[in-house]
XYZ file of N, CA and C in Angstrom:
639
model
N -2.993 -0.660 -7.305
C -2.397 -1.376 -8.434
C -3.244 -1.138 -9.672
N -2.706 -1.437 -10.762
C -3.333 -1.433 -12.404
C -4.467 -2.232 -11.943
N -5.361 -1.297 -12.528
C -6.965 -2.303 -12.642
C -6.580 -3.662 -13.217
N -6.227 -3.653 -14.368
C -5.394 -5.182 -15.239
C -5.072 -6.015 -14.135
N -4.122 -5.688 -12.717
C -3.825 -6.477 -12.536
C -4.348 -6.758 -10.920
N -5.498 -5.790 -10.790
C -6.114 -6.160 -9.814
C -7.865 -7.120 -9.986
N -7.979 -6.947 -11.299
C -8.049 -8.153 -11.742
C -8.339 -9.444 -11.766
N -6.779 -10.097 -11.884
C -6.368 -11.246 -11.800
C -5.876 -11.442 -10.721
N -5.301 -10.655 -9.641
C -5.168 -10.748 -8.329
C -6.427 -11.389 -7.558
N -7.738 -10.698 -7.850
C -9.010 -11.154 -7.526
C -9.716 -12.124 -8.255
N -9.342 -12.513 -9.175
C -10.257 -13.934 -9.938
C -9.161 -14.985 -9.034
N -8.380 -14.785 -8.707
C -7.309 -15.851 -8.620
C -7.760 -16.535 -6.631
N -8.241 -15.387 -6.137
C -8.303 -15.499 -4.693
C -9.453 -15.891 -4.343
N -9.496 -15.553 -2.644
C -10.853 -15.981 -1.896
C -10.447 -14.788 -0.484
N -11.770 -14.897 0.040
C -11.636 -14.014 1.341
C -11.649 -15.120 2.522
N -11.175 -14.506 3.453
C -10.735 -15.663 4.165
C -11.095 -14.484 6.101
N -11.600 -15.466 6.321
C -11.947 -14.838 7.932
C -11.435 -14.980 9.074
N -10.510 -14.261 9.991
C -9.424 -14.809 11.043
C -10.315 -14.223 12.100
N -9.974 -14.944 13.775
C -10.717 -14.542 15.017
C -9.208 -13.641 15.499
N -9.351 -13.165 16.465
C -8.187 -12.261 17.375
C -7.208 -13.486 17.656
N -5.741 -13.437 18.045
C -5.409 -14.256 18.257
C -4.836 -15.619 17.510
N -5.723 -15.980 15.932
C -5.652 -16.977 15.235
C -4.010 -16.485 14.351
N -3.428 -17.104 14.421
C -2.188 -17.766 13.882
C -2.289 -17.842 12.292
N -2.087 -17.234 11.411
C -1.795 -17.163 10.105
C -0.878 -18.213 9.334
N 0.387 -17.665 9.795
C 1.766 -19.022 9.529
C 2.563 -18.607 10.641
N 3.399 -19.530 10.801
C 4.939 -19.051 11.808
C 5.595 -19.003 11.149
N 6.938 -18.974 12.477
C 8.400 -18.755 11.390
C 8.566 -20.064 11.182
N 9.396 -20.455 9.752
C 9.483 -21.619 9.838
C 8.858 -22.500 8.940
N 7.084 -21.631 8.577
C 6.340 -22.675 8.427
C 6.171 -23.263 6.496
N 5.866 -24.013 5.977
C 5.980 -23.982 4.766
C 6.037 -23.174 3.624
N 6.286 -22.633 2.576
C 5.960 -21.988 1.776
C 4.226 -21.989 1.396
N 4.017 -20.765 1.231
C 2.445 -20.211 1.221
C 2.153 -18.834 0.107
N 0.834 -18.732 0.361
C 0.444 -17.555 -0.704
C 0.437 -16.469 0.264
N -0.104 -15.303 -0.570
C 0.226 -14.087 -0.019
C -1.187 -13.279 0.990
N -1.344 -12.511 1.227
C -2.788 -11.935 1.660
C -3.124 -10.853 2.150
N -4.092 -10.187 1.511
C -4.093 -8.264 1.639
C -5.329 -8.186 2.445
N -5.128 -7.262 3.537
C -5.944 -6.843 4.692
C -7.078 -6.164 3.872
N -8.477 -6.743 4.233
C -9.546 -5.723 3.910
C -10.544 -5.471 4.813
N -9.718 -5.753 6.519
C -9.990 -5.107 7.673
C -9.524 -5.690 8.841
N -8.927 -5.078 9.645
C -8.745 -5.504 11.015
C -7.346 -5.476 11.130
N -6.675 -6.198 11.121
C -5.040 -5.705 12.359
C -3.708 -7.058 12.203
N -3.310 -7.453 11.736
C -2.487 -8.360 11.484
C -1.248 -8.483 12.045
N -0.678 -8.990 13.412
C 0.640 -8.450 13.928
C 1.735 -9.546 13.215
N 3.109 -8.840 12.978
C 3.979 -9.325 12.498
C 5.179 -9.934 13.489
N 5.309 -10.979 13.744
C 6.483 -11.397 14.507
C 7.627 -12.201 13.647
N 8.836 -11.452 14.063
C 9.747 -12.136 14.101
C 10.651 -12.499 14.822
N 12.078 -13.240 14.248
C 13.114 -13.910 15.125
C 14.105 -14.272 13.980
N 15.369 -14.765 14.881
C 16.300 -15.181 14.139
C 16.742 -16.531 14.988
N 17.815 -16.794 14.133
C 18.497 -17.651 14.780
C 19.108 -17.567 16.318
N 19.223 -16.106 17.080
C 19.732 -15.749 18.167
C 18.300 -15.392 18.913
N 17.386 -14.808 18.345
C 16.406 -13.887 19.249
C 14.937 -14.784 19.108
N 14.618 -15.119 20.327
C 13.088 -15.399 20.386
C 12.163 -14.496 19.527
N 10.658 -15.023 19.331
C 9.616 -14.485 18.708
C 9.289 -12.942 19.448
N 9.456 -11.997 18.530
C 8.702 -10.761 19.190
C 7.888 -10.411 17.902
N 6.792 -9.733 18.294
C 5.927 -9.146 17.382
C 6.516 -7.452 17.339
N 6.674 -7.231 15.991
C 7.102 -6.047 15.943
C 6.472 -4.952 15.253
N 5.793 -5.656 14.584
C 4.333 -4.359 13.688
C 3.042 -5.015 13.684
N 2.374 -4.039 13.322
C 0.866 -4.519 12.950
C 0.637 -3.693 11.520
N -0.075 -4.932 10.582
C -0.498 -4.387 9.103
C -1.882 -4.221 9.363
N -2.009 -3.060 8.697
C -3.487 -2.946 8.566
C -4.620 -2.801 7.118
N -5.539 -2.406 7.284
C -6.482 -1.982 5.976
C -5.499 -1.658 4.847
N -5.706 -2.423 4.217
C -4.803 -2.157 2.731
C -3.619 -2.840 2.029
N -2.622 -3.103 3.937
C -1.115 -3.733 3.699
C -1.730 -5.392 2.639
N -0.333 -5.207 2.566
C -0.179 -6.945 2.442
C 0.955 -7.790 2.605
N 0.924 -8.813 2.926
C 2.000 -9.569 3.466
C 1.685 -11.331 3.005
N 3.193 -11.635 3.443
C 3.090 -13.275 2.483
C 4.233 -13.302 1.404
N 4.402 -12.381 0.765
C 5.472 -12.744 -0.453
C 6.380 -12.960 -0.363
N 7.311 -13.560 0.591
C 8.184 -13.982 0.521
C 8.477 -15.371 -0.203
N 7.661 -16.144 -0.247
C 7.639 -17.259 -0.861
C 7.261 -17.184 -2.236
N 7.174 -16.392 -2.596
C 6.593 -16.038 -4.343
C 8.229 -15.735 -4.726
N 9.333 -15.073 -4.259
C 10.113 -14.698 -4.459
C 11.296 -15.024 -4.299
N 11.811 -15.662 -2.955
C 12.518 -16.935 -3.052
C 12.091 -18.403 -2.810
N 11.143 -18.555 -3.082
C 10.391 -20.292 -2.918
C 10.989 -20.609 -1.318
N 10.910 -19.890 -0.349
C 11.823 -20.558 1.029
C 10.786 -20.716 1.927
N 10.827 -21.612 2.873
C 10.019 -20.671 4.064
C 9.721 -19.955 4.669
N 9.147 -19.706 5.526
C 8.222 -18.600 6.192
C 9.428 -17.927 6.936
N 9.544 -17.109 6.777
C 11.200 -16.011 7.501
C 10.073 -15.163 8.370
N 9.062 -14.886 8.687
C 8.045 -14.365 9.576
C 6.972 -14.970 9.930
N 6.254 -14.717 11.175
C 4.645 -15.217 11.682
C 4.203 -13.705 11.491
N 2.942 -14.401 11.155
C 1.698 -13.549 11.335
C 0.332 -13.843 12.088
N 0.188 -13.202 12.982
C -1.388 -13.690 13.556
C -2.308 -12.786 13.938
N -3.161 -12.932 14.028
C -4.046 -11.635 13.912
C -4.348 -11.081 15.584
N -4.329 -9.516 15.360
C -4.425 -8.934 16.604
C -5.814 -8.511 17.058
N -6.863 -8.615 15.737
C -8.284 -8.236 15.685
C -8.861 -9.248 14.800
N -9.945 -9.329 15.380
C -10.713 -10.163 14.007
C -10.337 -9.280 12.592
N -10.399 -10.116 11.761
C -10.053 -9.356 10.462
C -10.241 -10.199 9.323
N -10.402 -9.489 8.001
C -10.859 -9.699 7.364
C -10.052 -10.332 5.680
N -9.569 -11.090 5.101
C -8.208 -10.912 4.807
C -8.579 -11.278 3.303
N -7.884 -10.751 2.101
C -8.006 -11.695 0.845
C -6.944 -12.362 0.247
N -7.051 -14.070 0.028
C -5.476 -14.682 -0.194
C -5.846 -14.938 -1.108
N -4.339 -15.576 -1.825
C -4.078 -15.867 -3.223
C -3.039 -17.140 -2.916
N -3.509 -18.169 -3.337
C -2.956 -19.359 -2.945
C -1.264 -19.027 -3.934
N -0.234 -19.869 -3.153
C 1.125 -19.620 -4.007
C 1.157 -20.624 -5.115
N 0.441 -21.334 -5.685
C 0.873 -21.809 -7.100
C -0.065 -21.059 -7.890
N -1.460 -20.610 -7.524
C -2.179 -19.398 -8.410
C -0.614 -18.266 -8.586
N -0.892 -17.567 -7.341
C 0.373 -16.678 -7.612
C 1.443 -16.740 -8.561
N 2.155 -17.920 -8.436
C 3.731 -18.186 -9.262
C 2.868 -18.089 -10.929
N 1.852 -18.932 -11.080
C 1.567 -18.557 -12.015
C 1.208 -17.534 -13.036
N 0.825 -16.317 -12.397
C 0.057 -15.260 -12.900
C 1.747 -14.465 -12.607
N 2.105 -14.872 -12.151
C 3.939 -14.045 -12.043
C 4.598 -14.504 -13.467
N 4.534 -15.907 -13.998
C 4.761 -16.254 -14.797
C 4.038 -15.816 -16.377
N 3.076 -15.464 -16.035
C 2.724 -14.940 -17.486
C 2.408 -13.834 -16.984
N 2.787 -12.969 -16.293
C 2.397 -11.553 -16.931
C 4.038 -10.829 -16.100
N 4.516 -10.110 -16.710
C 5.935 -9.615 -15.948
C 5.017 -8.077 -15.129
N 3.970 -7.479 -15.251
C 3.292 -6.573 -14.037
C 2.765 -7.157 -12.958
N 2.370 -8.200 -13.257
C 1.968 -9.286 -12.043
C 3.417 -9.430 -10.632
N 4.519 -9.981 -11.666
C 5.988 -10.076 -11.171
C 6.294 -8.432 -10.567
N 5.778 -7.836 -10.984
C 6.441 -6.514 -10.715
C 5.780 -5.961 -9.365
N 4.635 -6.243 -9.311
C 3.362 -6.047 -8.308
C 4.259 -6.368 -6.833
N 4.389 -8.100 -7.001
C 4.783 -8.964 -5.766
C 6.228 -8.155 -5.878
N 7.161 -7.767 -6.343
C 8.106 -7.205 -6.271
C 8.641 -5.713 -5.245
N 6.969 -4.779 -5.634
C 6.828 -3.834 -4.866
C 6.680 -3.700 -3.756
N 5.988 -5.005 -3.242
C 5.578 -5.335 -1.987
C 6.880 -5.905 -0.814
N 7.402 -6.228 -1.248
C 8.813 -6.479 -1.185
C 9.802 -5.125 -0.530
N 9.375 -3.993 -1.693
C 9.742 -2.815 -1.461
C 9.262 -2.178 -0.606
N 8.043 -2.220 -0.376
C 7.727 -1.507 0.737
C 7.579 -2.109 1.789
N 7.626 -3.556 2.459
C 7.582 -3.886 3.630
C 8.973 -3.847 4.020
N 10.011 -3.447 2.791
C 11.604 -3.221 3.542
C 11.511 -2.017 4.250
N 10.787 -0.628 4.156
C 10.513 0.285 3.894
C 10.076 0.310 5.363
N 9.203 -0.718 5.655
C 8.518 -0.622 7.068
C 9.657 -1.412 7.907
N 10.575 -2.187 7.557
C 11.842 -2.476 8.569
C 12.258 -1.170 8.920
N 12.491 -0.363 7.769
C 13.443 0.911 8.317
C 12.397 1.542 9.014
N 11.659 1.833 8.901
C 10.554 3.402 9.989
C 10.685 1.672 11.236
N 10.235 0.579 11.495
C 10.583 0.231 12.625
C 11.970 0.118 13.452
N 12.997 -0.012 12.802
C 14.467 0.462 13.255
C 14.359 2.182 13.614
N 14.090 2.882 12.608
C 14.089 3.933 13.330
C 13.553 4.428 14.539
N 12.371 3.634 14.921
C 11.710 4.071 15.897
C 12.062 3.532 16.884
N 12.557 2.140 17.254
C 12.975 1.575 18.533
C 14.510 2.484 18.374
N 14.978 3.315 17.629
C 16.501 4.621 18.036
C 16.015 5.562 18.432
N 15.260 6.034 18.844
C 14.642 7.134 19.326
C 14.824 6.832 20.877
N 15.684 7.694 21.807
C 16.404 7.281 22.868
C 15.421 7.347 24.315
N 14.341 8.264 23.961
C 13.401 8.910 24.787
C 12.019 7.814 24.455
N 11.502 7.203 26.019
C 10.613 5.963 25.668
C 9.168 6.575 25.568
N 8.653 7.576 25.901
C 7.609 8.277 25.384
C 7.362 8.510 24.355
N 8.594 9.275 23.547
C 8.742 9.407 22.209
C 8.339 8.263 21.323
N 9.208 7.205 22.080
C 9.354 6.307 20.827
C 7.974 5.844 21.427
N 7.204 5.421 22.203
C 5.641 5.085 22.066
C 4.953 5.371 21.366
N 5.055 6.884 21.438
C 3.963 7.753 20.506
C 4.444 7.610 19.005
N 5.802 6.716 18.248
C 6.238 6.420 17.531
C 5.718 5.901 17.141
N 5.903 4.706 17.712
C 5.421 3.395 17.633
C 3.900 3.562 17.073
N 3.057 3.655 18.331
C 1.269 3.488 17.865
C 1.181 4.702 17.016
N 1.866 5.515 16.499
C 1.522 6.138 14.875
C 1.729 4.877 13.758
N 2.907 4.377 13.786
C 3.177 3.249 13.111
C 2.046 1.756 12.932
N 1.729 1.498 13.891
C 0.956 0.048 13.971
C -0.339 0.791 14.181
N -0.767 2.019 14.225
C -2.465 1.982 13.638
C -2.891 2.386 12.412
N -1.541 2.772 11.875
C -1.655 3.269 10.241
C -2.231 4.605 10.469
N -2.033 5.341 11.759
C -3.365 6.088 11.838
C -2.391 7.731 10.533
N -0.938 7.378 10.459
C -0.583 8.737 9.133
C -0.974 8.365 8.126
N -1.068 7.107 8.049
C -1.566 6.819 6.230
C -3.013 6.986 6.444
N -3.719 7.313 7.413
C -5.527 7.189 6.983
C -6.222 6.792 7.381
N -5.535 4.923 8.446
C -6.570 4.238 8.378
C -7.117 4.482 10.211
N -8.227 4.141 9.607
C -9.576 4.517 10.534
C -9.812 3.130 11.184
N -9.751 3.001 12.564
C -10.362 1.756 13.600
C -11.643 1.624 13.015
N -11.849 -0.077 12.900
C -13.600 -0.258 12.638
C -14.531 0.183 14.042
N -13.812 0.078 14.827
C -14.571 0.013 16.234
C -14.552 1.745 17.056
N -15.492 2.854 17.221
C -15.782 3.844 17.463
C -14.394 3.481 18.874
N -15.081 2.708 19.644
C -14.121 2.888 20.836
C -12.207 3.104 20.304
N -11.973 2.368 19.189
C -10.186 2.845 18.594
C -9.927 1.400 18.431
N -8.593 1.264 18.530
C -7.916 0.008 17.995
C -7.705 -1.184 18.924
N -7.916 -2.070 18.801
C -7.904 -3.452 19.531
C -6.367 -3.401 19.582
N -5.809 -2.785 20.749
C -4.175 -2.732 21.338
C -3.816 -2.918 22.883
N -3.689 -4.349 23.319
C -3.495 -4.353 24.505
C -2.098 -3.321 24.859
N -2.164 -2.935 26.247
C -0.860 -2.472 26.980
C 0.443 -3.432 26.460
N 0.480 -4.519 26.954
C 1.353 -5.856 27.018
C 1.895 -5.388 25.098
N 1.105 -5.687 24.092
C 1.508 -5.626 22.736
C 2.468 -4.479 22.113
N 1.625 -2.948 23.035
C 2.340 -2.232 22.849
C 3.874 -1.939 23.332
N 3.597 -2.509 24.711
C 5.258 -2.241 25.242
C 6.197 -3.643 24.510
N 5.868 -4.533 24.169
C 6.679 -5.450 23.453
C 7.055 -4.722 22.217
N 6.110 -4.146 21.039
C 6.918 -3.325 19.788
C 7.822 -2.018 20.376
N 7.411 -1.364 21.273
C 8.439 -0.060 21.632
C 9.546 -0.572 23.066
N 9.377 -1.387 23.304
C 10.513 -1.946 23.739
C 10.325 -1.465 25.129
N 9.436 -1.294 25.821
C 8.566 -0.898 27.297
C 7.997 -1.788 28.001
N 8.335 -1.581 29.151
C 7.636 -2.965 30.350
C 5.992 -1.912 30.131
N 4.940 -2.923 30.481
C 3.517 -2.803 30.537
C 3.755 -1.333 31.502
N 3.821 -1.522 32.681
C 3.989 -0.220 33.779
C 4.291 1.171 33.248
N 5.345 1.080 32.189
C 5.949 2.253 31.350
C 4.878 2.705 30.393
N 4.175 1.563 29.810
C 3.130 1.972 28.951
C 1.934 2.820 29.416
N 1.520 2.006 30.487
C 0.254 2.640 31.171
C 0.526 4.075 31.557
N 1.728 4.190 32.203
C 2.300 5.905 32.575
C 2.181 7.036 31.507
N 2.915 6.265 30.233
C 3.042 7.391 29.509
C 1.525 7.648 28.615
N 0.919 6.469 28.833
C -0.578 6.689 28.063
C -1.597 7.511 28.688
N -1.333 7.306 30.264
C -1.283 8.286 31.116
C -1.266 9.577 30.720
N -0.140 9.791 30.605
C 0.200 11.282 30.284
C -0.168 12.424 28.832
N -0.793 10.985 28.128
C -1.301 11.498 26.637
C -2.376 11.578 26.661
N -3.159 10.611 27.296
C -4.251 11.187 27.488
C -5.294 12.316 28.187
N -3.535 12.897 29.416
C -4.130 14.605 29.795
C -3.877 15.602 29.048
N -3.019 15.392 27.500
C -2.587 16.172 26.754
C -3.639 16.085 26.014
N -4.540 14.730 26.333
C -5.608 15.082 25.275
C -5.608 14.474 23.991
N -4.302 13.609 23.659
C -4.333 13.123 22.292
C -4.649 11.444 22.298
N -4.986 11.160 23.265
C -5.712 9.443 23.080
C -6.368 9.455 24.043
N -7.974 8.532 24.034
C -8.307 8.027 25.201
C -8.080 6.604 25.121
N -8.250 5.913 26.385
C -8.463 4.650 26.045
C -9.633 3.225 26.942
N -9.710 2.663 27.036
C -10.317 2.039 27.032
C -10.043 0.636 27.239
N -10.834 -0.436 27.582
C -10.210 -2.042 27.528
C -9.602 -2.658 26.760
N -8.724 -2.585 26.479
C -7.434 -3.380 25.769
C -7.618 -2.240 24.036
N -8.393 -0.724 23.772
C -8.794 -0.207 22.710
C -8.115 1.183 23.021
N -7.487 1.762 22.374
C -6.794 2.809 22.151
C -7.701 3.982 20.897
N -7.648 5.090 21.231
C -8.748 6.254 20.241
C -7.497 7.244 20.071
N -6.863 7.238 19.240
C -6.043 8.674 18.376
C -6.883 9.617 18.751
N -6.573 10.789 19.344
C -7.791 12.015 19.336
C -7.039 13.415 18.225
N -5.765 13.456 18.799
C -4.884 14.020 18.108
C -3.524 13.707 17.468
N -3.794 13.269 16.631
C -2.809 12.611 15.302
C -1.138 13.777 15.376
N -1.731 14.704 15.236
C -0.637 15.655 14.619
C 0.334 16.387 15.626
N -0.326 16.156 16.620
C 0.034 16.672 18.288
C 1.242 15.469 18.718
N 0.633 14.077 18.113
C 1.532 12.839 19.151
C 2.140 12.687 17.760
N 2.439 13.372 16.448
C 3.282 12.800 15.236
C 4.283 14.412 15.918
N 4.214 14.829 16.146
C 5.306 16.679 16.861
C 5.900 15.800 17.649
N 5.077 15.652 18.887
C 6.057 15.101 19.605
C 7.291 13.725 19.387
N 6.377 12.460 18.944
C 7.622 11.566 18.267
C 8.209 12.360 17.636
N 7.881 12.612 16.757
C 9.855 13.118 15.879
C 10.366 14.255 16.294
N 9.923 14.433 17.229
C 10.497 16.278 17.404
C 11.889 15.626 17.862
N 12.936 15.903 17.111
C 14.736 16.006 17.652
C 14.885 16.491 19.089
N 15.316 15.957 20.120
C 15.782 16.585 21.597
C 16.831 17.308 21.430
């Protein structure tokens, strides 16, 4: 973002420290401020009126999430809770509304964000259509480690990703997971480890997800 308005994004906030596990907001839960990852793993669950809670992404180093309430004043239409300890910076929502209110780049900022977490509905729709469940695995954990955009595990061993988490976003019983992680890791492109996953080859398991059958 504009230095200008990163800024006032940062005079306005505080850093804030979550354990694995700790609960952010639910669905449901009051209107709140917003908050940008400046380490660790943030999983996103949702639901509707028909479908129980599933967690369906993980934000990482950089994302941010929360604005929904800056934008229609409603409640919480998602949970967030953290999948790693992590590290987070918020901006309480009446700081926010305010600095939306006098500056229209401020408004434009929370606007973008908007834009691009629609952005991450579609690459997650696309990926649970991918008909082949290997595929869409190796989909998937490209997606929730950020590992195409860059980002790098704090932890040498890889990413704090149980089995269980992963087969809930790609739509895989645990058994299916372990098999096909199995099988990537004699190809050589992940090892893994206790509930920690290591990318070895990025570009090898991004061929195979999208490669068209």
């Amino acid at each position: 973002m504009p230095p200008a308005i990163r800024s006032r994004i940062m005079d306005s906030g505080r850093t804030m420290s979550v354990n694995r596990g700790q609960r952010i907001f639910a669905y449901g839960d009051p209107p709140g401020g917003i908050y940008g990852i400046l380490s660790g793993g943030i999983g996103m669950e949702a639901c509707s009126g028909y479908h129980s809670v599933r967690l369906g992404h993980i934000m990482r180093e950089g994302d941010w999430f929360g604005h929904g309430p800056a934008l229609e004043r409603g409640v919480r239409s998602l949970g967030c809770r953290a999948v790693e300890d992590s590290l987070l910076w918020t901006v309480p929502l009446p700081a926010l509304i305010t600095l939306m209110q006098d500056d229209p780049e401020t408004s434009r900022f929370v606007g973008e964000l908007a834009s691009a977490n629609a952005r991450i509905l579609t690459y997650i729709a696309c990926d649970l259509l991918i008909p082949s469940a290997p595929r869409r695995m190796a989909a998937v954990l490209l997606r929730v480690t950020g590992a195409l955009e860059g980002v790098r595990p704090s932890d040498p061993e890889g990413y704090l990703l149980t089995q269980s988490e992963l087969g809930e976003m790609a739509n895989v019983s645990r058994h299916h997971v372990n098999r096909v992680l199995g099988q990537f890791m004699e190809k050589g492109w992940v090892t893994k480890s206790y509930n920690r996953l290591r990318l070895l080859d990025i570009p090898s398991l991004a061929d195979f997800a999208f490669h068209d059958e």
